[in-house]
Short mmCIF file of C-alpha atoms in Angstrom, two decimals:
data_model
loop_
_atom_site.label_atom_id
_atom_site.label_comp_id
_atom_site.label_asym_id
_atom_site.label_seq_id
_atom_site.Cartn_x
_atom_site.Cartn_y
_atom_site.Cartn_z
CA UNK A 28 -19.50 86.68 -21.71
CA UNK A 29 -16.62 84.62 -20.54
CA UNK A 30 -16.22 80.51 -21.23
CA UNK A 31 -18.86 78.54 -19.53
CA UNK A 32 -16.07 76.03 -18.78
CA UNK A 33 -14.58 78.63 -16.22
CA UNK A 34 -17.78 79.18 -14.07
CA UNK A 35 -18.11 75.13 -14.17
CA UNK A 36 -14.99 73.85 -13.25
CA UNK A 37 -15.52 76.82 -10.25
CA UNK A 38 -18.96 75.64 -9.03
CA UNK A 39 -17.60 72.08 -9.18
CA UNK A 40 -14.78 72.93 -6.88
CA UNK A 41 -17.16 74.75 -4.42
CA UNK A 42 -19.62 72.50 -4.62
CA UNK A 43 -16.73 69.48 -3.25
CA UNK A 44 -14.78 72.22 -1.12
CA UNK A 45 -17.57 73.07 0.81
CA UNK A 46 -18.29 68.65 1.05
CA UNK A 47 -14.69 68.42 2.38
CA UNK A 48 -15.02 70.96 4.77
CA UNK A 49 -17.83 69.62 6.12
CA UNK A 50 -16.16 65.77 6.44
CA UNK A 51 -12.83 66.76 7.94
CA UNK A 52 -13.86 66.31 11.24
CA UNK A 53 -15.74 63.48 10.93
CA UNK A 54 -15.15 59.90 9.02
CA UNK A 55 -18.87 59.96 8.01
CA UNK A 56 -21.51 62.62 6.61
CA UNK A 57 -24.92 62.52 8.49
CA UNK A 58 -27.83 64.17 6.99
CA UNK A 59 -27.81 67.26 9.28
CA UNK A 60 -23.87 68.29 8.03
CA UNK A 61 -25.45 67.21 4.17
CA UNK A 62 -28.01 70.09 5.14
CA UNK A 63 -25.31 72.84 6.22
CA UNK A 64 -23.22 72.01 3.17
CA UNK A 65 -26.74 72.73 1.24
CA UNK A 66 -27.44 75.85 2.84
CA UNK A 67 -24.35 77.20 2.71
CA UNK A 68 -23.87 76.59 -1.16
CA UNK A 69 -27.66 78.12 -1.05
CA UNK A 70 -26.68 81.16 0.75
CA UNK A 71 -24.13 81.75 -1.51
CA UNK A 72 -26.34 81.65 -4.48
CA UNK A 73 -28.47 83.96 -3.01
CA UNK A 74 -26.01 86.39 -3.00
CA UNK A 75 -24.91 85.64 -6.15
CA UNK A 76 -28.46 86.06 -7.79
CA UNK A 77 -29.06 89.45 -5.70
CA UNK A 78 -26.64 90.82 -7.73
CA UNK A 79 -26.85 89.32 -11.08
CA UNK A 80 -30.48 90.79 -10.51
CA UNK A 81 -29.41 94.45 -10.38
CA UNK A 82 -27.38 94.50 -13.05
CA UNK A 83 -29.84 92.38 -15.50
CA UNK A 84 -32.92 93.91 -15.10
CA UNK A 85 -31.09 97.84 -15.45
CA UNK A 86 -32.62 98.64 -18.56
CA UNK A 87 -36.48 97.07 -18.25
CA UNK A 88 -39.25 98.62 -17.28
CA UNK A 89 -40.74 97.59 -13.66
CA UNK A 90 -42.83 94.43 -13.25
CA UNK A 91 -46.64 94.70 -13.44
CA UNK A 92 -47.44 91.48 -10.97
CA UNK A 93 -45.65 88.26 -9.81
CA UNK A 94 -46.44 86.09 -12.74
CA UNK A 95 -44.37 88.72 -15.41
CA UNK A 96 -41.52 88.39 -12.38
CA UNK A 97 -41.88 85.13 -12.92
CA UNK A 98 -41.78 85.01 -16.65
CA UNK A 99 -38.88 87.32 -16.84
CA UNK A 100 -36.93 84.89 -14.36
CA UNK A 101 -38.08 81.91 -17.19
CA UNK A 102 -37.08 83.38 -20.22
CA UNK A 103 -34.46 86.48 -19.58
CA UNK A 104 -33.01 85.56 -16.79
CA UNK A 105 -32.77 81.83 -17.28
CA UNK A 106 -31.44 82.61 -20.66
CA UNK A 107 -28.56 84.64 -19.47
CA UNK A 108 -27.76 82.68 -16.49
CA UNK A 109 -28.23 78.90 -17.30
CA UNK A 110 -27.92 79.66 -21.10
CA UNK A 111 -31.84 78.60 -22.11
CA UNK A 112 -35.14 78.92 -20.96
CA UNK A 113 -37.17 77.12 -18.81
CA UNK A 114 -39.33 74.25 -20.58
CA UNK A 115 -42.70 74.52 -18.06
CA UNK A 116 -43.73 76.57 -15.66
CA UNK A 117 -47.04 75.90 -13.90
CA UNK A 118 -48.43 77.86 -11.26
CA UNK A 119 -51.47 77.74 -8.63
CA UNK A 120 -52.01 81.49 -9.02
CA UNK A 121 -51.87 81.37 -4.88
CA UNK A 122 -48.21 81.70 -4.94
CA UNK A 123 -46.54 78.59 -5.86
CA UNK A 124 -44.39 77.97 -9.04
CA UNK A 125 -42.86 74.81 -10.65
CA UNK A 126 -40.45 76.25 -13.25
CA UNK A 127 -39.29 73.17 -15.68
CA UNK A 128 -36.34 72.28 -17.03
CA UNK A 129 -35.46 69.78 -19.26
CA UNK A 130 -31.35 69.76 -19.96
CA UNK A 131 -30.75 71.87 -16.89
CA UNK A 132 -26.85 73.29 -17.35
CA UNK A 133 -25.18 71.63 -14.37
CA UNK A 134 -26.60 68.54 -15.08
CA UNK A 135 -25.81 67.91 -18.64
CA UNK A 136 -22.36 66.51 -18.24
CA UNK A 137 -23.06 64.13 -14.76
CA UNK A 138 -25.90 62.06 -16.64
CA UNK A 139 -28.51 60.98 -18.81
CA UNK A 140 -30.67 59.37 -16.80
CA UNK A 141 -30.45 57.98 -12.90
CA UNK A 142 -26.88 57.45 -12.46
CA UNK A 143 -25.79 59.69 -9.93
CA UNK A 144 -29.35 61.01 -8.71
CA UNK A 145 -28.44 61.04 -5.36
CA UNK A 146 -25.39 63.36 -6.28
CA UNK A 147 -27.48 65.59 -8.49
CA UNK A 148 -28.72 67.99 -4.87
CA UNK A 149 -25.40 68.87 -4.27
CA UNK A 150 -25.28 70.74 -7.62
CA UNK A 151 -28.29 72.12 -7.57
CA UNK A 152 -27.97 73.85 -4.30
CA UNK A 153 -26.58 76.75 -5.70
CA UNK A 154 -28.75 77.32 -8.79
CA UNK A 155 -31.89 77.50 -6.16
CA UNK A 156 -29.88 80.19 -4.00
CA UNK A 157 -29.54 82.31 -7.11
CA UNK A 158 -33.05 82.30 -8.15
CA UNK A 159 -33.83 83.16 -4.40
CA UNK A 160 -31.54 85.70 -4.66
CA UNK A 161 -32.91 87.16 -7.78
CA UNK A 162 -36.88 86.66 -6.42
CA UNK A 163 -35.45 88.51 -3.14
CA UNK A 164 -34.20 92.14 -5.10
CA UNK A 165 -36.92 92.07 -6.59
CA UNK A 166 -39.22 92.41 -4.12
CA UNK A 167 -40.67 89.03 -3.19
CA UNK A 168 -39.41 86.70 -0.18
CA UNK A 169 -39.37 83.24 -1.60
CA UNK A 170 -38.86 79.36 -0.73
CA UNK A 171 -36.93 77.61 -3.33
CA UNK A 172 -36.61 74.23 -4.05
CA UNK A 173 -35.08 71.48 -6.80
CA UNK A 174 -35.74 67.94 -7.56
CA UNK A 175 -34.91 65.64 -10.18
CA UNK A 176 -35.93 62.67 -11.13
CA UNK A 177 -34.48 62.07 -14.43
CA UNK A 178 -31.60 63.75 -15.26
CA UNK A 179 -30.93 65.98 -17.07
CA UNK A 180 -34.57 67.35 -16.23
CA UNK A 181 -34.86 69.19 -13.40
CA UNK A 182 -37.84 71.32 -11.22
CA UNK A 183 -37.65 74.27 -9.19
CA UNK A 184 -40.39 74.69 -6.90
CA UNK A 185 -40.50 78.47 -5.50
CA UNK A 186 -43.32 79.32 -3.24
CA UNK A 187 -44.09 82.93 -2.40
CA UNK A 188 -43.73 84.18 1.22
CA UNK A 189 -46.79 85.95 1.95
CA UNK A 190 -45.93 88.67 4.28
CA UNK B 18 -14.64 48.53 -42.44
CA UNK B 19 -15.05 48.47 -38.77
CA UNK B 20 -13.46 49.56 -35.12
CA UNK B 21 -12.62 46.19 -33.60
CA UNK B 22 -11.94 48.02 -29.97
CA UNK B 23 -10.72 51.04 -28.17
CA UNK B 24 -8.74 51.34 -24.72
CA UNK B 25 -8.21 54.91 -22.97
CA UNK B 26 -5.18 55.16 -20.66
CA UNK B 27 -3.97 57.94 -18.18
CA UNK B 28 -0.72 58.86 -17.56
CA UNK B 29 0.49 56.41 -14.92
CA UNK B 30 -0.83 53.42 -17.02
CA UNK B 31 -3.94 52.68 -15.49
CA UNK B 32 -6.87 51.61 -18.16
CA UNK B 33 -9.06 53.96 -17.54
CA UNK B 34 -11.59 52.77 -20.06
CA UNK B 35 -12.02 49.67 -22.68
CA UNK B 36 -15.09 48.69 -25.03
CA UNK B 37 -15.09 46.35 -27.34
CA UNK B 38 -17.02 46.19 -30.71
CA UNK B 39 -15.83 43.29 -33.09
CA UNK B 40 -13.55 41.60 -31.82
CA UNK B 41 -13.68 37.78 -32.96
CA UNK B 42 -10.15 36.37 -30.65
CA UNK B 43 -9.37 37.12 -27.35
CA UNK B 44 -6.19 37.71 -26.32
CA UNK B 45 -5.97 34.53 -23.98
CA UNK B 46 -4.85 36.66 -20.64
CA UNK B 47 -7.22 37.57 -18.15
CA UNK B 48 -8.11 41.76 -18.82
CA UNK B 49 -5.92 43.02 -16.49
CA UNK B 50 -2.97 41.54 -18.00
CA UNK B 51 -3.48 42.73 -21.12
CA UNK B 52 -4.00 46.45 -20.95
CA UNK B 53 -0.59 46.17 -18.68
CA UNK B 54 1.06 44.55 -21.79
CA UNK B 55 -0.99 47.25 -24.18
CA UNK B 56 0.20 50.21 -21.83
CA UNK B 57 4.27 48.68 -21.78
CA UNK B 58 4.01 48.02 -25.63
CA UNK B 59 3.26 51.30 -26.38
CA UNK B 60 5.63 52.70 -23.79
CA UNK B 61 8.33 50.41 -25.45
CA UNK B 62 7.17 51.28 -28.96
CA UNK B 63 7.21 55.12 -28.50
CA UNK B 64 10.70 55.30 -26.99
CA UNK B 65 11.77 53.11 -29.46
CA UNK B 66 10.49 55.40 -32.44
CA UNK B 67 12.12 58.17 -30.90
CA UNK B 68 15.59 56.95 -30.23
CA UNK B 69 15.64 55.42 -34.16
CA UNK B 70 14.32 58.40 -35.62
CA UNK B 71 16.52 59.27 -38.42
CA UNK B 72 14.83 63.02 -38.38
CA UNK B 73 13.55 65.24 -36.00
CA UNK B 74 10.76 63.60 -34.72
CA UNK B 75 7.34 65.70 -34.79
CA UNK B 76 4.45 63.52 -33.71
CA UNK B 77 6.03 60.18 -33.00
CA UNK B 78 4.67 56.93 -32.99
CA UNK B 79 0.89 57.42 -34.94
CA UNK B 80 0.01 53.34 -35.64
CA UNK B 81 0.77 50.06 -36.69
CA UNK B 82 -0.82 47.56 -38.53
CA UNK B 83 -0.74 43.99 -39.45
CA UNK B 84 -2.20 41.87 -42.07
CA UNK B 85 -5.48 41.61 -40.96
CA UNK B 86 -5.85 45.10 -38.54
CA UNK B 87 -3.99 48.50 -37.44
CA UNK B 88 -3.53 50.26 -34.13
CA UNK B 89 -4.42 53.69 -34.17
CA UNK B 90 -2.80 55.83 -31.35
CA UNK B 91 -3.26 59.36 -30.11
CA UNK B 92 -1.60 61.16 -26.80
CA UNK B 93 -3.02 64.24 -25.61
CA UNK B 94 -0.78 66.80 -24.17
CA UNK B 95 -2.03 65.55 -20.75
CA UNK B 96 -1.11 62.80 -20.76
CA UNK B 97 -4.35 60.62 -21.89
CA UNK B 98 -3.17 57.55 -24.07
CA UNK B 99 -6.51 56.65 -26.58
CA UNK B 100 -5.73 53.52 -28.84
CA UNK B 101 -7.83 52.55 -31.67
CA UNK B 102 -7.86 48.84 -33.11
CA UNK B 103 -9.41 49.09 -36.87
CA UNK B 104 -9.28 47.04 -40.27
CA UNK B 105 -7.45 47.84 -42.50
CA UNK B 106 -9.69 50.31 -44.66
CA UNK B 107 -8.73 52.99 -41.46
CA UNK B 108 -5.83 54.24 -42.66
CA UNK B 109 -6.31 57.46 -40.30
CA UNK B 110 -8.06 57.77 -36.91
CA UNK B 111 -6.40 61.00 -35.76
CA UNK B 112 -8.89 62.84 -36.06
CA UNK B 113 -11.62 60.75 -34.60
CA UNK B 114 -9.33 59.82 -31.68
CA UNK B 115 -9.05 63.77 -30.99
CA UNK B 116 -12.86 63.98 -31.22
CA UNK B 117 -13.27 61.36 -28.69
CA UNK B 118 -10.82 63.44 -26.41
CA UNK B 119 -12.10 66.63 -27.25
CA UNK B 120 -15.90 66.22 -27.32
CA UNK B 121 -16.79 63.09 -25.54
CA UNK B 122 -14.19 62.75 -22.59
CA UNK B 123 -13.19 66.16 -21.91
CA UNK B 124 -17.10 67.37 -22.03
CA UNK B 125 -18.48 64.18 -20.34
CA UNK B 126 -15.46 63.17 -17.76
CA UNK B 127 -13.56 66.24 -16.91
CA UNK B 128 -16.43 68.56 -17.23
CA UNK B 129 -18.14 65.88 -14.63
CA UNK B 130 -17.91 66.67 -10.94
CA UNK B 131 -18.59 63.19 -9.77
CA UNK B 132 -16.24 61.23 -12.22
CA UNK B 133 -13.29 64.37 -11.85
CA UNK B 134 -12.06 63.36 -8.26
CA UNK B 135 -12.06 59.81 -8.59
CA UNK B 136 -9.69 57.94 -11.73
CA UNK B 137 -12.59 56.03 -13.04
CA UNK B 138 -14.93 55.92 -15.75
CA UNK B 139 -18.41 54.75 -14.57
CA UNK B 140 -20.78 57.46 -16.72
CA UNK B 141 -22.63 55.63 -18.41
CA UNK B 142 -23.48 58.72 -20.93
CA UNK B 143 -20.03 58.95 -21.85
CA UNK B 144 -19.94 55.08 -22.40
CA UNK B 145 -23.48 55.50 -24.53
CA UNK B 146 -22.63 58.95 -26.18
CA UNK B 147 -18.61 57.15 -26.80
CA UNK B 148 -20.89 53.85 -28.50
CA UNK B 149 -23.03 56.15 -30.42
CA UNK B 150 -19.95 58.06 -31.55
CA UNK B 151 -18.31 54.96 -33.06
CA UNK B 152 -21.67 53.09 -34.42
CA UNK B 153 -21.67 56.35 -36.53
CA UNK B 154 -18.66 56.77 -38.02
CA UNK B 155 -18.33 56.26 -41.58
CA UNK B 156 -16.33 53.70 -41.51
CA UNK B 157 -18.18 51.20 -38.82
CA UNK B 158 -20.43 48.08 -39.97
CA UNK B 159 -21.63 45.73 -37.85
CA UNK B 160 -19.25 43.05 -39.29
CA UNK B 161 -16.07 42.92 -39.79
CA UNK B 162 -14.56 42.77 -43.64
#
């Protein structure tokens, strides 16, 4: 695999791209552009995950229900994506996951603590698309969601869409 | 044996960082004046070096010291100015002044998409992990010789 560096220094420049984009007509951000800038970064993550999906899972054997989906996307996939795997997950068995992470990847080098909390979203925007992404090719429609409170821990909240 | 203080410059002269350790005088000018007179000694010093070198000159000026402490200095190709203040017993910080660069600033600051845009230095991990860095090396104590 290439130098982690690479795909950071990318996602950073997305991440404040997309930010700019946003602000160049305006002088100041309200929270409704701060929510296009988020799905936008999500959308591309979804994309993103949709195919890291098909070309990670080639060689296993199909899934036997939701929660080994959802262990492969703790251990495998979080390995070869985010470089570890997740700390906690905890589930309500009706659909809902909290996957845990404790020294999420993107979050490492902006703090150790609360400085810069109310940055942190803006990173994570795109790491929830590409779990989406991932959850989608695989057969299940999902919600997902990040929040941190103590960097660098981080949870991902994905609830199941029940068709 | 001990680090007395440490300034980090970028290219243009602004003092991009400065902690202090042991230091027992101040320098009698308000802060702002003296990393302007750190950043113009240096610049003075270096060109000086060069121009008297009797030989080709490979790394240039490395440090100075007096009879009580020595200035350690190390440029990166960048640009990045890091300048060391130890006793005595330091007779070289290259190599820790290239860890700082390498590991702490590069991973912490560069690598950091909030601190990147703006010249500053507010992360306070880099200013913990950067404390923790220099409380550990092997030639820090607590007082000064």
């Amino acid at each position: 695999m290439a130098d982690d560096a690479l795909f950071e220094f990318l996602h950073m420049e997305i991440v404040s791209h997309i930010y700019k984009e946003q602000q160049s007509g305006k002088g100041e951000m309200d929270n409704k552009d701060r929510a296009v800038c988020v799905s936008v970064l999500e959308g591309m993550g979804f994309r993103v995950g949709q195919g890291l999906i098909e070309r990670l899972t080639r060689d296993s054997p199909s899934f036997k229900d939701e929660l080994d989906i959802m262990k492969f996307i703790c251990k495998d996939f979080w390995t070869k994506v985010f470089r570890r795997q997740v700390d906690n997950l905890r589930t309500n068995h009706q659909g809902t996951y909290v996957l845990q992470d404790n020294k999420f990847s993107m979050l490492t080098q902006l703090s150790s603590g609360k400085q810069y909390l109310d940055q942190a979203p803006k990173y994570l925007a795109f790491s929830c698309g590409v779990v989406r992404g991932a959850l989608s090719n695989l057969g299940m429609e999902s919600v997902v969601t990040a929040e941190v409170s103590v960097m660098p821990s981080c949870k991902f909240q994905v609830v199941i869409q029940k068709l | 044996m001990t680090v007395h203080n440490l300034y980090i410059f970028d290219r243009n002269g602004n003092c991009l960082y400065y902690n202090e350790w042991n230091r027992k005088k101040q320098a009698g000018i308000s802060k702002d004046e003296e990393y302007k007179l750190m950043y113009g000694m240096l610049f003075s010093i270096r060109s000086f070096v060069s121009k008297m070198s009797p030989l080709d000159m490979k790394e240039g000026f490395l440090s100075f010291q007096t009879s009580r402490y020595r200035l350690h200095y190390y440029e990166t190709p960048s640009g990045l100015k890091f300048v060391m203040n130890t006793d005595l017993s330091v007779s070289n910080a290259r190599e820790t002044l290239q860890h700082i660069y390498s590991n702490l600033y590069v991973e912490l600051i560069v690598k950091n998409p909030v601190c990147s845009s703006t010249p500053s230095l507010d992360s306070e991990l880099f200013s913990s992990r950067l404390d923790a860095f220099i409380r550990a090396l092997p030639y820090y104590s607590p007082r000064a010789a």
